[in-house]
Amino acid sequence: MEIKAIRGMNDILPDDMPKWHFVEQTARKIFRLYGFSELRSPILERTEVFFRGIGDDTDVVEKQMYTFTDKSGTAVALRPEATASVLRSVIEHGLLNREPIQKLYSIGPMFRYERPQKGRYRQFHQINIERLGEDGPLCDAETLHMAYALATSLGLAGVRMEVNSLGCDDCRQQFKTALKEFLREKEEKLCTDCARRKNTNPLRVLDCKVVSCKQAVEGAPSIEDFLCEACRVHYHEVLAALDALGVPYEKNPRLVRGLDYYTRTTFELTAEGLGSQNAVAGGGRYDHLIQTLGGPDVTGIGFAFGMERLIMLLPEQVQDNRGCFVVAQGNATVQLTALTLLKALRSVQIPAEAVFGKSFKAQMRKAGKSGYPLCVILGEEEIAQSMVTIKNLQDSSQVQVDMAGFVEKVRSLLDK
Ligand code: AMP
């Protein structure tokens, strides 16, 4: 019986790879412009990293984590997001002791046991950044600007940024109290999760996608009215800096995001063309997370882009087909010479391919399908004269050239 991939976990096939490379290369280029360096942390972590990092009353930790006990009895989890894992790494290696400001990015797979649908998978890929040790609204604005720059550099249409401030512990506490008060009247409209969360984590009710919960929170108090003076100033300065940078945004006081660790600035980016799962990126400030994970009292801000959703929005990428096929017909000497011609082409960075163990006709067919503009043909006659035939696969014209100078000739034809 055929074995299939696990539900919600996708193979990424060669035809799609140019898009993945384009996204990765664009991200690396943008991050380089802003002075970020790459950090790669393991896919598997102690479960505790995420319990402590993300908060145990979030959907991600409560319901969506792939957890198991390994052979030594350690509770481990496939990472559902990057931040907690990257911060664990930063703390473990004392990176902040060496350099108290860190600007990091990572790219890789994440795992969440969610209900798979278009744009929502159980293994998906994220591009993340974490910016540690800098404070103040300008840092936030520049970070949001970098996210916007990445989205627009990828050519996404209709990119929208929603921004909110979740305040600090003080103002959020007062807001939570007011929200709990408000939700007490709405109990019968809330889903079972929210009925519980309204006491433990009422902010999450604002984020719930269940229609009756959405209705229930209409008219709920707005966090903006509860921001303390310092948080209010911070928020306004973030918005002013976004204006100065020309980043279009909308304020959304309901934007609380799914993870518990955010403080002050939070944001989300959406793009046109995705249907209901239209968030391409989200993030925010997390001023206490590093300490919660056992590190120094250093603040941070970060964001994550979902790569599958970016890929879905991209037009087909133009493949770079510069290269040459080599076709050989004849005895062992011809075959061996063909192998050395391939080596000679590659040694000057010209992509070169042949297929072995196939008839001349099959080789020519493959050359025609290769997308390369040129094909070098080698037979016993050519060997006897120390020549090769170069065929233009687009217009079928042919030239015979001296074997000693064939690489130069191929190069000049490719560069024409
Ligand atoms: P989050 O880590 O939940 O803040 O998500 C950040 C981004 O990752 C979202 O805006 C999505 O683009 C993407 N994302 C989150 N969960 C999934 C998923 N299950 N499948 C595909 N993309 C996802």
mmCIF file of N, CA and C in Angstrom, residues 276-356:
data_model
loop_
_atom_site.group_PDB
_atom_site.id
_atom_site.type_symbol
_atom_site.label_atom_id
_atom_site.label_comp_id
_atom_site.label_asym_id
_atom_site.label_seq_id
_atom_site.Cartn_x
_atom_site.Cartn_y
_atom_site.Cartn_z
ATOM 1 N N SER A 276 -9.678 33.565 3.945
ATOM 2 C CA SER A 276 -9.868 33.816 5.384
ATOM 3 C C SER A 276 -8.546 33.797 6.169
ATOM 4 N N GLN A 277 -7.601 32.964 5.739
ATOM 5 C CA GLN A 277 -6.315 32.926 6.464
ATOM 6 C C GLN A 277 -5.390 33.972 5.837
ATOM 7 N N ASN A 278 -5.689 35.249 6.072
ATOM 8 C CA ASN A 278 -4.978 36.264 5.292
ATOM 9 C C ASN A 278 -3.841 36.954 6.047
ATOM 10 N N ALA A 279 -3.542 36.478 7.278
ATOM 11 C CA ALA A 279 -2.419 37.071 8.011
ATOM 12 C C ALA A 279 -1.123 36.480 7.476
ATOM 13 N N VAL A 280 -0.233 37.330 7.009
ATOM 14 C CA VAL A 280 1.051 36.811 6.542
ATOM 15 C C VAL A 280 2.133 36.946 7.607
ATOM 16 N N ALA A 281 1.942 37.878 8.535
ATOM 17 C CA ALA A 281 2.961 38.058 9.577
ATOM 18 C C ALA A 281 2.339 38.688 10.812
ATOM 19 N N GLY A 282 2.982 38.436 11.944
ATOM 20 C CA GLY A 282 2.525 39.062 13.172
ATOM 21 C C GLY A 282 3.668 39.113 14.155
ATOM 22 N N GLY A 283 3.528 40.009 15.115
ATOM 23 C CA GLY A 283 4.582 40.068 16.118
ATOM 24 C C GLY A 283 4.336 41.173 17.109
ATOM 25 N N GLY A 284 5.375 41.470 17.873
ATOM 26 C CA GLY A 284 5.249 42.523 18.858
ATOM 27 C C GLY A 284 6.373 42.503 19.868
ATOM 28 N N ARG A 285 6.219 43.414 20.814
ATOM 29 C CA ARG A 285 7.228 43.584 21.848
ATOM 30 C C ARG A 285 6.993 42.577 22.978
ATOM 31 N N TYR A 286 8.065 42.067 23.550
ATOM 32 C CA TYR A 286 7.936 41.121 24.676
ATOM 33 C C TYR A 286 8.984 41.474 25.736
ATOM 34 N N ASP A 287 8.614 42.419 26.593
ATOM 35 C CA ASP A 287 9.618 42.994 27.487
ATOM 36 C C ASP A 287 10.033 42.092 28.648
ATOM 37 N N HIS A 288 9.237 41.062 28.969
ATOM 38 C CA HIS A 288 9.605 40.235 30.136
ATOM 39 C C HIS A 288 9.968 38.800 29.769
ATOM 40 N N LEU A 289 9.861 38.479 28.504
ATOM 41 C CA LEU A 289 10.002 37.069 28.106
ATOM 42 C C LEU A 289 11.387 36.501 28.393
ATOM 43 N N ILE A 290 12.407 37.305 28.160
ATOM 44 C CA ILE A 290 13.772 36.806 28.363
ATOM 45 C C ILE A 290 13.969 36.452 29.833
ATOM 46 N N GLN A 291 13.453 37.317 30.709
ATOM 47 C CA GLN A 291 13.563 37.044 32.151
ATOM 48 C C GLN A 291 12.724 35.811 32.534
ATOM 49 N N THR A 292 11.532 35.720 31.963
ATOM 50 C CA THR A 292 10.672 34.568 32.255
ATOM 51 C C THR A 292 11.381 33.267 31.905
ATOM 52 N N LEU A 293 12.192 33.312 30.862
ATOM 53 C CA LEU A 293 12.893 32.101 30.432
ATOM 54 C C LEU A 293 14.213 31.903 31.178
ATOM 55 N N GLY A 294 14.451 32.726 32.202
ATOM 56 C CA GLY A 294 15.640 32.528 33.036
ATOM 57 C C GLY A 294 16.824 33.373 32.612
ATOM 58 N N GLY A 295 16.602 34.330 31.715
ATOM 59 C CA GLY A 295 17.694 35.185 31.248
ATOM 60 C C GLY A 295 17.726 36.514 31.968
ATOM 61 N N PRO A 296 18.596 37.415 31.512
ATOM 62 C CA PRO A 296 18.696 38.740 32.140
ATOM 63 C C PRO A 296 17.469 39.605 31.845
ATOM 64 N N ASP A 297 17.351 40.709 32.562
ATOM 65 C CA ASP A 297 16.205 41.608 32.377
ATOM 66 C C ASP A 297 16.441 42.472 31.139
ATOM 67 N N VAL A 298 16.223 41.866 29.998
ATOM 68 C CA VAL A 298 16.460 42.539 28.719
ATOM 69 C C VAL A 298 15.163 42.458 27.912
ATOM 70 N N THR A 299 14.826 43.568 27.264
ATOM 71 C CA THR A 299 13.566 43.601 26.521
ATOM 72 C C THR A 299 13.772 43.092 25.094
ATOM 73 N N GLY A 300 12.662 42.887 24.394
ATOM 74 C CA GLY A 300 12.786 42.408 23.016
ATOM 75 C C GLY A 300 11.542 42.690 22.197
ATOM 76 N N ILE A 301 11.715 42.556 20.908
ATOM 77 C CA ILE A 301 10.581 42.670 19.973
ATOM 78 C C ILE A 301 10.870 41.725 18.811
ATOM 79 N N GLY A 302 9.813 41.155 18.236
ATOM 80 C CA GLY A 302 10.054 40.221 17.138
ATOM 81 C C GLY A 302 8.832 40.076 16.266
ATOM 82 N N PHE A 303 9.007 39.362 15.165
ATOM 83 C CA PHE A 303 7.848 39.023 14.322
ATOM 84 C C PHE A 303 8.109 37.734 13.567
ATOM 85 N N ALA A 304 7.021 37.176 13.047
ATOM 86 C CA ALA A 304 7.125 35.946 12.256
ATOM 87 C C ALA A 304 6.268 36.060 11.004
ATOM 88 N N PHE A 305 6.850 35.690 9.874
ATOM 89 C CA PHE A 305 6.107 35.575 8.617
ATOM 90 C C PHE A 305 5.812 34.105 8.365
ATOM 91 N N GLY A 306 4.626 33.791 7.889
ATOM 92 C CA GLY A 306 4.308 32.419 7.484
ATOM 93 C C GLY A 306 4.690 32.228 6.028
ATOM 94 N N MET A 307 5.639 31.314 5.785
ATOM 95 C CA MET A 307 6.179 31.223 4.419
ATOM 96 C C MET A 307 5.195 30.628 3.414
ATOM 97 N N GLU A 308 4.411 29.606 3.834
ATOM 98 C CA GLU A 308 3.468 28.998 2.888
ATOM 99 C C GLU A 308 2.524 30.056 2.315
ATOM 100 N N ARG A 309 2.087 30.967 3.199
ATOM 101 C CA ARG A 309 1.143 31.992 2.727
ATOM 102 C C ARG A 309 1.823 32.952 1.772
ATOM 103 N N LEU A 310 3.089 33.253 2.020
ATOM 104 C CA LEU A 310 3.833 34.120 1.086
ATOM 105 C C LEU A 310 3.955 33.431 -0.271
ATOM 106 N N ILE A 311 4.292 32.139 -0.224
ATOM 107 C CA ILE A 311 4.493 31.370 -1.466
ATOM 108 C C ILE A 311 3.206 31.354 -2.297
ATOM 109 N N MET A 312 2.071 31.205 -1.580
ATOM 110 C CA MET A 312 0.789 31.149 -2.289
ATOM 111 C C MET A 312 0.503 32.434 -3.065
ATOM 112 N N LEU A 313 1.101 33.523 -2.614
ATOM 113 C CA LEU A 313 0.801 34.822 -3.226
ATOM 114 C C LEU A 313 1.757 35.195 -4.350
ATOM 115 N N LEU A 314 2.812 34.428 -4.505
ATOM 116 C CA LEU A 314 3.824 34.827 -5.487
ATOM 117 C C LEU A 314 3.481 34.352 -6.893
ATOM 118 N N PRO A 315 3.821 35.162 -7.894
ATOM 119 C CA PRO A 315 3.698 34.671 -9.265
ATOM 120 C C PRO A 315 4.799 33.639 -9.523
ATOM 121 N N GLU A 316 4.665 32.860 -10.591
ATOM 122 C CA GLU A 316 5.720 31.898 -10.929
ATOM 123 C C GLU A 316 7.058 32.623 -11.038
ATOM 124 N N GLN A 317 8.085 32.029 -10.491
ATOM 125 C CA GLN A 317 9.398 32.663 -10.579
ATOM 126 C C GLN A 317 10.087 32.250 -11.872
ATOM 127 N N VAL A 318 10.774 33.197 -12.487
ATOM 128 C CA VAL A 318 11.506 32.876 -13.714
ATOM 129 C C VAL A 318 12.749 32.075 -13.315
ATOM 130 N N GLN A 319 12.867 30.898 -13.883
ATOM 131 C CA GLN A 319 14.021 30.042 -13.552
ATOM 132 C C GLN A 319 15.247 30.520 -14.312
ATOM 133 N N ASP A 320 16.381 30.450 -13.659
ATOM 134 C CA ASP A 320 17.625 30.764 -14.349
ATOM 135 C C ASP A 320 18.070 29.493 -15.098
ATOM 136 N N ASN A 321 17.961 29.528 -16.421
ATOM 137 C CA ASN A 321 18.272 28.324 -17.192
ATOM 138 C C ASN A 321 19.599 28.397 -17.927
ATOM 139 N N ARG A 322 20.461 29.297 -17.497
ATOM 140 C CA ARG A 322 21.768 29.390 -18.157
ATOM 141 C C ARG A 322 22.492 28.053 -17.952
ATOM 142 N N GLY A 323 22.882 27.426 -19.032
ATOM 143 C CA GLY A 323 23.572 26.155 -18.886
ATOM 144 C C GLY A 323 23.638 25.401 -20.193
ATOM 145 N N CYS A 324 24.200 24.214 -20.148
ATOM 146 C CA CYS A 324 24.502 23.481 -21.371
ATOM 147 C C CYS A 324 24.284 21.988 -21.145
ATOM 148 N N PHE A 325 23.618 21.324 -22.078
ATOM 149 C CA PHE A 325 23.447 19.877 -22.007
ATOM 150 C C PHE A 325 24.556 19.212 -22.824
ATOM 151 N N VAL A 326 24.999 18.041 -22.432
ATOM 152 C CA VAL A 326 26.016 17.326 -23.207
ATOM 153 C C VAL A 326 25.433 15.978 -23.640
ATOM 154 N N VAL A 327 25.486 15.742 -24.947
ATOM 155 C CA VAL A 327 24.934 14.509 -25.504
ATOM 156 C C VAL A 327 26.067 13.728 -26.164
ATOM 157 N N ALA A 328 26.157 12.448 -25.852
ATOM 158 C CA ALA A 328 27.269 11.651 -26.398
ATOM 159 C C ALA A 328 26.738 10.400 -27.085
ATOM 160 N N GLN A 329 27.318 10.083 -28.257
ATOM 161 C CA GLN A 329 26.938 8.855 -28.951
ATOM 162 C C GLN A 329 28.205 8.163 -29.424
ATOM 163 N N GLY A 330 28.414 6.961 -28.982
ATOM 164 C CA GLY A 330 29.593 6.254 -29.486
ATOM 165 C C GLY A 330 30.225 5.380 -28.429
ATOM 166 N N ASN A 331 31.492 5.025 -28.670
ATOM 167 C CA ASN A 331 32.194 4.058 -27.826
ATOM 168 C C ASN A 331 32.575 4.632 -26.451
ATOM 169 N N ALA A 332 33.282 3.832 -25.689
ATOM 170 C CA ALA A 332 33.630 4.208 -24.308
ATOM 171 C C ALA A 332 34.445 5.494 -24.259
ATOM 172 N N THR A 333 35.319 5.718 -25.277
ATOM 173 C CA THR A 333 36.139 6.938 -25.288
ATOM 174 C C THR A 333 35.238 8.169 -25.416
ATOM 175 N N VAL A 334 34.242 8.049 -26.271
ATOM 176 C CA VAL A 334 33.308 9.179 -26.438
ATOM 177 C C VAL A 334 32.610 9.462 -25.106
ATOM 178 N N GLN A 335 32.138 8.411 -24.458
ATOM 179 C CA GLN A 335 31.405 8.567 -23.199
ATOM 180 C C GLN A 335 32.278 9.227 -22.124
ATOM 181 N N LEU A 336 33.528 8.729 -22.072
ATOM 182 C CA LEU A 336 34.437 9.264 -21.057
ATOM 183 C C LEU A 336 34.801 10.720 -21.358
ATOM 184 N N THR A 337 34.985 11.029 -22.650
ATOM 185 C CA THR A 337 35.298 12.413 -23.019
ATOM 186 C C THR A 337 34.124 13.331 -22.633
ATOM 187 N N ALA A 338 32.902 12.825 -22.872
ATOM 188 C CA ALA A 338 31.720 13.627 -22.493
ATOM 189 C C ALA A 338 31.764 13.984 -21.013
ATOM 190 N N LEU A 339 32.176 13.012 -20.213
ATOM 191 C CA LEU A 339 32.259 13.248 -18.760
ATOM 192 C C LEU A 339 33.261 14.366 -18.446
ATOM 193 N N THR A 340 34.380 14.375 -19.180
ATOM 194 C CA THR A 340 35.387 15.422 -18.919
ATOM 195 C C THR A 340 34.898 16.787 -19.428
ATOM 196 N N LEU A 341 34.082 16.777 -20.509
ATOM 197 C CA LEU A 341 33.532 18.053 -20.989
ATOM 198 C C LEU A 341 32.591 18.666 -19.940
ATOM 199 N N LEU A 342 31.793 17.798 -19.318
ATOM 200 C CA LEU A 342 30.889 18.264 -18.251
ATOM 201 C C LEU A 342 31.702 18.914 -17.130
ATOM 202 N N LYS A 343 32.787 18.226 -16.770
ATOM 203 C CA LYS A 343 33.649 18.734 -15.692
ATOM 204 C C LYS A 343 34.227 20.093 -16.084
ATOM 205 N N ALA A 344 34.685 20.209 -17.359
ATOM 206 C CA ALA A 344 35.293 21.461 -17.817
ATOM 207 C C ALA A 344 34.282 22.611 -17.766
ATOM 208 N N LEU A 345 33.044 22.334 -18.156
ATOM 209 C CA LEU A 345 32.012 23.389 -18.130
ATOM 210 C C LEU A 345 31.740 23.843 -16.697
ATOM 211 N N ARG A 346 31.595 22.852 -15.827
ATOM 212 C CA ARG A 346 31.269 23.202 -14.426
ATOM 213 C C ARG A 346 32.426 23.931 -13.756
ATOM 214 N N SER A 347 33.654 23.624 -14.192
ATOM 215 C CA SER A 347 34.805 24.261 -13.523
ATOM 216 C C SER A 347 34.836 25.768 -13.792
ATOM 217 N N VAL A 348 34.110 26.218 -14.830
ATOM 218 C CA VAL A 348 34.010 27.678 -15.025
ATOM 219 C C VAL A 348 32.582 28.159 -14.709
ATOM 220 N N GLN A 349 31.923 27.423 -13.816
ATOM 221 C CA GLN A 349 30.615 27.821 -13.278
ATOM 222 C C GLN A 349 29.480 27.784 -14.297
ATOM 223 N N ILE A 350 29.642 26.991 -15.354
ATOM 224 C CA ILE A 350 28.518 26.835 -16.286
ATOM 225 C C ILE A 350 27.758 25.565 -15.886
ATOM 226 N N PRO A 351 26.471 25.688 -15.486
ATOM 227 C CA PRO A 351 25.710 24.479 -15.157
ATOM 228 C C PRO A 351 25.697 23.538 -16.357
ATOM 229 N N ALA A 352 25.986 22.261 -16.120
ATOM 230 C CA ALA A 352 26.068 21.314 -17.234
ATOM 231 C C ALA A 352 25.499 19.974 -16.801
ATOM 232 N N GLU A 353 24.778 19.332 -17.725
ATOM 233 C CA GLU A 353 24.105 18.074 -17.397
ATOM 234 C C GLU A 353 24.181 17.108 -18.552
ATOM 235 N N ALA A 354 24.136 15.821 -18.235
ATOM 236 C CA ALA A 354 23.967 14.796 -19.258
ATOM 237 C C ALA A 354 23.086 13.719 -18.642
ATOM 238 N N VAL A 355 22.534 12.842 -19.471
ATOM 239 C CA VAL A 355 21.897 11.646 -18.901
ATOM 240 C C VAL A 355 22.687 10.441 -19.372
ATOM 241 N N PHE A 356 22.919 9.540 -18.472
ATOM 242 C CA PHE A 356 23.759 8.386 -18.785
ATOM 243 C C PHE A 356 22.898 7.151 -19.048
#
